[in-house]
Each structure stands twice: as structure tokens, then as C-alpha cells.
Tab-separated table of C-alpha atoms in Angstrom:
chain	number	residue	atom	x	y	z
W	1	MET	CA	144.813	181.949	157.498
W	2	ARG	CA	147.432	179.550	157.006
W	3	ASP	CA	146.977	177.693	160.768
W	4	LEU	CA	142.337	178.160	159.615
W	5	PHE	CA	143.176	176.279	156.485
W	6	LEU	CA	145.567	173.712	158.007
W	7	ASP	CA	143.383	173.410	160.751
W	8	TYR	CA	140.314	172.851	158.333
W	9	ALA	CA	142.141	170.556	155.455
W	10	VAL	CA	143.589	168.126	158.497
W	11	THR	CA	139.784	168.239	160.065
W	12	CYS	CA	138.390	167.163	156.795
W	13	ALA	CA	140.836	164.789	156.366
W	14	ILE	CA	140.519	163.165	159.933
W	15	LEU	CA	137.113	162.585	159.798
W	16	ASN	CA	136.745	161.614	155.651
W	17	LEU	CA	134.453	164.582	155.458
W	18	ASP	CA	132.909	165.369	151.766
W	19	PHE	CA	130.039	167.396	153.209
W	20	VAL	CA	131.143	170.655	155.689
W	21	PHE	CA	129.223	172.906	156.460
W	22	LEU	CA	131.646	176.080	156.185
W	23	THR	CA	131.987	178.508	153.554
W	24	CYS	CA	135.088	178.482	151.683
W	25	GLN	CA	137.273	181.049	153.600
W	26	ASP	CA	138.872	184.122	151.161
W	27	PRO	CA	138.440	182.382	147.873
W	28	MET	CA	140.956	182.813	144.905
W	29	PHE	CA	139.581	182.141	142.315
W	30	THR	CA	135.738	181.278	141.751
W	31	TRP	CA	134.571	179.838	138.470
W	32	VAL	CA	130.490	179.420	137.089
W	33	ILE	CA	130.431	176.903	134.368
W	34	ARG	CA	126.985	177.825	132.907
W	35	ASP	CA	124.487	175.151	132.182
W	36	PHE	CA	126.543	172.594	133.501
W	37	LYS	CA	124.039	169.540	132.596
W	38	SER	CA	124.142	170.202	129.240
W	39	LEU	CA	128.143	170.036	129.180
W	40	GLN	CA	129.022	167.230	126.438
W	41	ASP	CA	132.694	168.002	127.029
W	42	ARG	CA	134.696	164.951	128.384
W	43	ARG	CA	136.633	167.758	130.287
W	44	VAL	CA	136.503	171.403	130.683
W	45	GLN	CA	138.923	173.907	131.968
W	46	SER	CA	138.753	177.150	133.669
W	47	GLU	CA	140.323	180.182	132.611
W	48	GLU	CA	144.021	180.335	134.229
W	49	PHE	CA	144.570	182.617	137.519
W	50	ASN	CA	147.741	183.518	138.953
W	51	VAL	CA	148.657	182.746	142.905
W	52	ASP	CA	152.225	183.989	143.948
W	53	GLY	CA	153.578	184.014	140.681
W	54	CYS	CA	152.194	180.382	139.679
W	55	THR	CA	149.646	180.005	137.007
W	56	TRP	CA	146.826	177.444	137.868
W	57	SER	CA	143.612	176.048	136.250
W	58	VAL	CA	140.374	174.124	137.840
W	59	LEU	CA	139.749	170.813	135.552
W	60	VAL	CA	136.492	169.265	135.459
W	61	TYR	CA	135.128	165.947	134.123
W	62	PRO	CA	131.409	166.549	134.061
W	63	ASN	CA	130.970	162.838	133.802
W	64	GLY	CA	134.243	161.398	135.604
W	65	LYS	CA	137.600	161.386	134.545
W	66	GLU	CA	136.847	157.339	133.714
W	67	GLY	CA	133.709	157.950	132.324
W	68	ASP	CA	131.785	156.698	135.777
W	69	ASN	CA	128.424	159.243	136.417
W	70	TYR	CA	130.984	160.938	139.070
W	71	LEU	CA	132.309	164.589	138.958
W	72	SER	CA	135.818	164.803	139.035
W	73	ALA	CA	137.721	167.999	139.934
W	74	SER	CA	141.398	169.000	140.429
W	75	LEU	CA	143.892	171.960	140.046
W	76	LEU	CA	146.331	172.262	137.322
W	77	VAL	CA	149.574	173.967	136.988
W	78	SER	CA	148.491	175.479	133.638
W	79	ASN	CA	151.817	175.654	132.341
W	80	PHE	CA	153.453	173.136	133.636
W	81	GLN	CA	154.965	171.999	130.081
W	82	ASP	CA	156.465	175.215	130.152
W	83	LEU	CA	158.500	175.089	133.162
W	84	PRO	CA	161.715	174.014	133.375
W	85	PRO	CA	163.145	170.432	134.687
W	86	GLY	CA	163.120	170.118	137.974
W	87	TRP	CA	160.385	172.536	138.593
W	88	TRP	CA	158.177	171.834	141.649
W	89	ILE	CA	155.544	173.972	144.065
W	90	THR	CA	154.217	172.907	147.472
W	91	THR	CA	150.531	174.156	148.366
W	92	ASN	CA	147.719	174.495	150.516
W	93	PHE	CA	144.915	174.474	148.164
W	94	SER	CA	140.648	173.037	148.501
W	95	LEU	CA	137.961	173.092	145.689
W	96	CYS	CA	134.504	173.786	146.780
W	97	ILE	CA	131.114	173.399	145.276
W	98	GLU	CA	129.324	176.628	146.591
W	99	THR	CA	125.609	176.713	146.854
W	100	ASN	CA	122.942	179.516	147.294
W	101	SER	CA	122.417	177.761	150.657
W	102	ARG	CA	125.339	178.402	153.254
W	103	TYR	CA	124.688	174.567	154.666
W	104	ARG	CA	125.048	173.016	151.023
W	105	ARG	CA	128.699	172.495	149.888
W	106	ARG	CA	130.952	170.208	148.917
W	107	VAL	CA	134.421	170.419	150.015
W	108	LEU	CA	137.348	169.074	148.524
W	109	ALA	CA	140.215	169.867	150.828
W	110	ALA	CA	143.757	168.845	150.388
W	111	SER	CA	146.434	169.585	153.254
W	112	GLU	CA	149.701	170.217	151.577
W	113	LYS	CA	150.362	168.811	148.226
W	114	CYS	CA	153.074	168.790	146.075
W	115	PHE	CA	153.023	169.931	142.461
W	116	ASP	CA	156.123	168.676	139.493
W	117	ALA	CA	156.369	167.333	136.276
W	118	ASN	CA	155.060	163.868	137.348
W	119	ASN	CA	151.941	165.550	139.349
W	120	PRO	CA	151.105	168.792	138.147
W	121	SER	CA	147.601	168.501	139.503
W	122	TRP	CA	145.604	166.907	142.364
W	123	GLY	CA	142.181	166.434	142.919
W	124	LYS	CA	139.387	163.530	143.187
W	125	ILE	CA	138.111	161.119	140.859
W	126	TYR	CA	134.885	160.611	143.057
W	127	TRP	CA	134.136	164.177	143.758
W	128	LEU	CA	130.119	164.286	143.398
W	129	HIS	CA	127.551	161.168	141.785
W	130	ARG	CA	126.012	162.999	138.875
W	131	ARG	CA	122.066	162.138	140.584
W	132	GLU	CA	123.305	164.241	143.290
W	133	LEU	CA	124.427	166.960	140.818
W	134	ASN	CA	120.847	168.856	141.051
W	135	GLY	CA	121.332	170.117	144.774
W	136	PHE	CA	124.315	171.916	143.789
W	137	LEU	CA	123.162	173.362	140.777
W	138	VAL	CA	121.944	177.353	141.132
W	139	ASN	CA	119.529	178.043	137.665
W	140	GLY	CA	121.680	175.075	136.010
W	141	ASP	CA	125.179	176.462	136.764
W	142	LEU	CA	128.179	174.896	138.904
W	143	LYS	CA	129.979	177.405	140.905
W	144	ILE	CA	133.206	176.099	141.791
W	145	VAL	CA	135.792	178.126	144.193
W	146	ALA	CA	139.635	177.619	144.354
W	147	GLN	CA	141.326	178.383	147.235
W	148	VAL	CA	145.143	178.200	147.017
W	149	GLU	CA	148.138	178.921	149.004
W	150	VAL	CA	151.833	178.413	147.707
W	151	LEU	CA	154.068	177.779	150.779
W	152	ASN	CA	157.148	176.795	148.809
W	153	LYS	CA	158.596	176.419	145.478
W	154	SER	CA	161.593	176.081	143.117
W	155	THR	CA	163.702	178.883	141.844
W	156	HIS	CA	165.944	178.625	138.789
W	157	GLU	CA	168.613	178.674	141.456
W	158	GLU	CA	166.998	175.535	143.736
W	159	ILE	CA	166.508	173.391	141.088
W	160	ASP	CA	168.221	169.969	141.680
W	161	LEU	CA	167.353	167.325	139.137
W	162	ASP	CA	169.025	164.466	141.175
W	163	TYR	CA	166.732	165.423	144.295
W	164	GLU	CA	163.207	164.434	144.558
W	165	HIS	CA	161.334	167.501	146.067
W	166	CYS	CA	157.517	166.004	145.987
């Protein structure tokens, strides 16, 4: 699966694709945000989910992280404030907006990313403009699928505060 995921992420990065006519493979976590257009919150956060002993959640800014009418989204290490100094997690991940159509998806694909205390989340600020949103809503709901593969992570024995892992 890792090779397929890396090929997919690298292809997206090389071609600078936002629209990808593929299915999100092997979803790790699916989050349906009900009645998305009516959200008044600046930021919404999914429930937490666990992959390889790491606790994650998805962050969505319905009107953009910078309030600019773009949907922003990112993957967050949910418990980052509780982790010991010097922690790090290296991953491959993707976030995907799923619809009922197999041809209509918006994929945020990331190749290898390193999360740490300085970067507890990775994502995209300008993922989808609000005027494009209707084509991605199903009965007013927005469905986001997160796929996370933990490649490596610090252990209590490995933490070296003088060494930059990310």
C-alpha cells in the first residue's frame, strides 16, 4: 500500500493536481460534516482517531483560515500539547472530499510530512473556493476522508532535543 500511496502522492505533486479522478484508497477515518453551508464557526475539528498509536483529528476552516472564502483543511496531531519535548512523527497522508460521483473528488495529497511541536498540523489554506462547494456537497453535507500512514515516530528513548528531525 505504501508504494501505491507514494506514487499517487508524487504524481499529484508533480502534476500539481487538485482534481484527481481516483478514489481515496483504504480510508482510515471518514468525517461527515452535516449541513456544512450553515456552519458559523471559524474552525471545526473532527473527533479524534488513532493510527499506529498516534492521535489525529482533521481541522476545517469553512470560510478559510484567513477568512478569504476558501475552504481550508489540515491534519492535526490532536494531543501535541501533551507530548514530550522533542517529539516528532513522520507520515504520508491525504485528505479527500468524497461525493456520490466517482469522478468528483478534491484530494489534498501530501507526500512525506514531519509533524513536531513547531508543525503539529499540515494541510492546505486554499483547498476549495466556496463558490465551488455545491458540487462537493451531498444533501448539504461535506464528507472528508483522511488516510494516514505513520512512517516513523519518536519514542521516549529517541528524543534528542538538540537534533532536528523535521
